[in-house]
XYZ file of C-alpha atoms in Angstrom:
195
model
C 279.485 20.613 76.385
C 278.804 18.522 79.487
C 277.109 19.911 82.584
C 280.464 19.928 84.388
C 282.159 21.778 81.522
C 279.267 24.237 81.472
C 279.652 24.908 85.208
C 283.411 25.359 84.898
C 282.931 27.783 82.009
C 280.419 29.764 84.080
C 282.764 29.853 87.072
C 285.666 31.010 84.939
C 283.740 33.654 83.030
C 283.976 37.328 83.846
C 280.177 37.616 83.799
C 278.642 36.295 87.011
C 275.546 34.164 86.644
C 272.229 35.938 87.168
C 268.830 34.790 88.365
C 267.551 35.072 84.816
C 270.375 32.744 83.665
C 269.485 30.194 86.333
C 265.752 30.290 85.639
C 266.385 30.047 81.891
C 268.407 26.887 82.475
C 265.703 25.500 84.764
C 263.079 26.034 82.070
C 265.103 23.740 79.794
C 265.315 20.990 82.427
C 262.698 18.282 82.911
C 261.207 19.452 86.224
C 258.656 16.877 87.414
C 255.032 18.001 87.460
C 253.833 19.038 90.901
C 257.221 20.341 92.032
C 257.867 23.889 93.166
C 261.171 25.378 92.015
C 262.867 28.401 93.538
C 266.338 29.770 94.080
C 267.496 30.694 97.573
C 270.931 32.284 97.900
C 271.972 30.829 94.552
C 270.892 27.263 95.337
C 268.067 25.661 93.376
C 265.410 23.927 95.471
C 262.756 21.621 94.054
C 260.131 20.337 96.438
C 257.008 18.267 95.776
C 253.639 19.787 96.554
C 252.173 17.708 99.391
C 248.444 17.569 100.088
C 248.809 19.206 103.528
C 250.928 21.951 102.029
C 248.393 22.646 99.274
C 245.386 22.654 101.645
C 246.951 25.380 103.792
C 247.889 27.436 100.726
C 244.360 27.101 99.336
C 242.824 28.059 102.697
C 245.012 31.168 102.967
C 244.257 32.120 99.355
C 240.498 31.761 99.843
C 240.525 33.866 103.010
C 242.635 36.601 101.423
C 240.270 36.672 98.438
C 237.479 37.888 100.744
C 239.292 41.228 100.772
C 241.663 41.299 97.805
C 240.895 40.961 94.089
C 242.330 37.920 92.331
C 244.952 39.979 90.484
C 246.572 40.958 93.803
C 246.838 37.477 95.363
C 249.546 35.266 93.853
C 250.858 31.756 94.477
C 254.142 30.270 93.263
C 254.964 33.313 91.121
C 258.641 34.229 90.806
C 259.644 37.425 92.569
C 263.296 38.386 93.005
C 264.340 39.507 96.484
C 267.387 41.248 97.964
C 270.449 39.167 98.678
C 272.577 36.840 96.568
C 270.477 35.188 93.813
C 267.099 35.061 95.579
C 264.256 34.189 93.194
C 261.379 32.949 95.339
C 258.099 31.327 94.315
C 256.301 32.247 97.526
C 253.364 30.028 98.501
C 251.015 33.028 98.862
C 251.762 36.671 98.088
C 249.642 39.820 98.200
C 250.745 42.570 95.828
C 250.079 46.251 96.588
C 247.157 47.972 94.888
C 248.270 49.765 91.743
C 251.484 47.746 91.438
C 252.736 47.169 87.921
C 255.070 44.541 86.544
C 258.586 45.407 85.423
C 259.314 45.674 81.689
C 260.540 42.052 81.963
C 257.074 41.003 83.212
C 257.899 40.401 86.883
C 256.468 41.783 90.097
C 258.757 43.915 92.273
C 259.573 42.847 95.804
C 258.913 46.439 96.901
C 255.229 45.892 95.979
C 254.767 42.822 98.203
C 252.553 43.534 101.229
C 252.195 39.969 102.535
C 254.156 36.772 102.019
C 253.228 33.341 103.393
C 255.267 30.159 103.306
C 254.021 26.718 104.307
C 256.819 24.620 105.746
C 258.129 21.545 103.962
C 260.588 19.353 105.842
C 263.284 19.685 103.194
C 263.123 23.470 102.880
C 262.056 24.634 106.366
C 265.528 25.991 107.079
C 265.081 28.406 104.147
C 261.696 29.696 105.315
C 262.945 30.422 108.834
C 266.382 31.612 107.716
C 267.468 33.170 104.410
C 263.943 33.722 103.071
C 262.852 35.450 106.275
C 265.962 37.656 106.056
C 265.266 38.483 102.400
C 261.628 39.353 103.120
C 262.761 41.625 105.957
C 265.416 43.263 103.760
C 262.693 43.861 101.147
C 260.570 45.390 103.936
C 257.655 43.014 103.357
C 255.296 44.257 106.108
C 253.852 40.839 107.056
C 255.560 37.471 106.689
C 253.641 34.375 107.769
C 255.129 30.914 108.238
C 252.558 28.132 108.585
C 254.246 25.078 110.086
C 252.135 21.889 109.913
C 254.815 19.953 111.858
C 254.703 22.315 114.844
C 250.976 23.016 114.253
C 251.775 26.715 114.594
C 251.874 29.886 112.581
C 254.655 32.400 113.063
C 253.840 35.954 112.010
C 256.679 38.427 111.528
C 255.905 42.151 111.333
C 257.650 45.509 111.436
C 260.711 44.895 109.267
C 263.715 46.922 110.364
C 267.413 46.736 109.494
C 267.181 43.331 107.805
C 265.100 41.669 110.509
C 261.623 41.725 111.964
C 260.897 43.552 115.196
C 257.854 41.472 116.191
C 257.174 37.723 116.054
C 253.791 36.363 117.066
C 253.173 32.629 117.379
C 249.655 31.216 117.098
C 248.696 27.548 117.410
C 246.623 26.008 114.626
C 242.979 26.314 115.625
C 243.349 29.896 116.873
C 242.737 33.047 114.858
C 245.570 35.058 113.308
C 244.627 38.662 114.026
C 246.231 40.725 111.269
C 243.755 43.600 111.548
C 246.480 45.878 112.920
C 248.661 45.261 109.858
C 248.440 46.159 106.172
C 246.561 42.852 105.652
C 243.605 44.104 107.709
C 242.039 40.659 108.210
C 241.689 37.955 110.818
C 242.716 34.630 109.290
C 241.258 31.374 110.579
C 243.583 28.407 111.114
C 241.082 25.872 112.446
C 241.010 23.951 109.141
C 244.798 23.875 108.659
C 245.877 20.214 108.534
C 248.967 18.908 110.296
C 251.781 16.626 109.181
């Protein structure tokens, strides 16, 4: 069966495709090393890991590790979110204390306390759009977007009715005061590189 025939068969079937189906197919594909793969609203996105991108992720991870044990801080781990076929591999995620994986071995979006995405040119529209909406619908208390093109961080808090009530913008070089949130830390951005 060709790829086109396979897609037609899926479209004509009575059983709609699931995230598990999509990820199973992706596992069989030759995804280049160093690429991040996630599904946003049913569309598969593959983006290369750039040096700037990785440095910001590593910096955030290291700062979060000053408070959280390693088992609670995740990077590029699949978590399914509300909405149509949303399986994200968030750049940095903090899982709630005491959270347990599902019987299928996945973390639940309801256990995510903090999500951070570092903007890539090709997928920025997702981070500011459908992913932000999905995080809000999942009631993720703190969503951070680090944008090396704008040299700014956007912090979204207080999810309500599918959106976030508060957006705070902080230029790279200034502190991100998250002490009033579930994160309970001030994150430094002075070493975040720009693109």
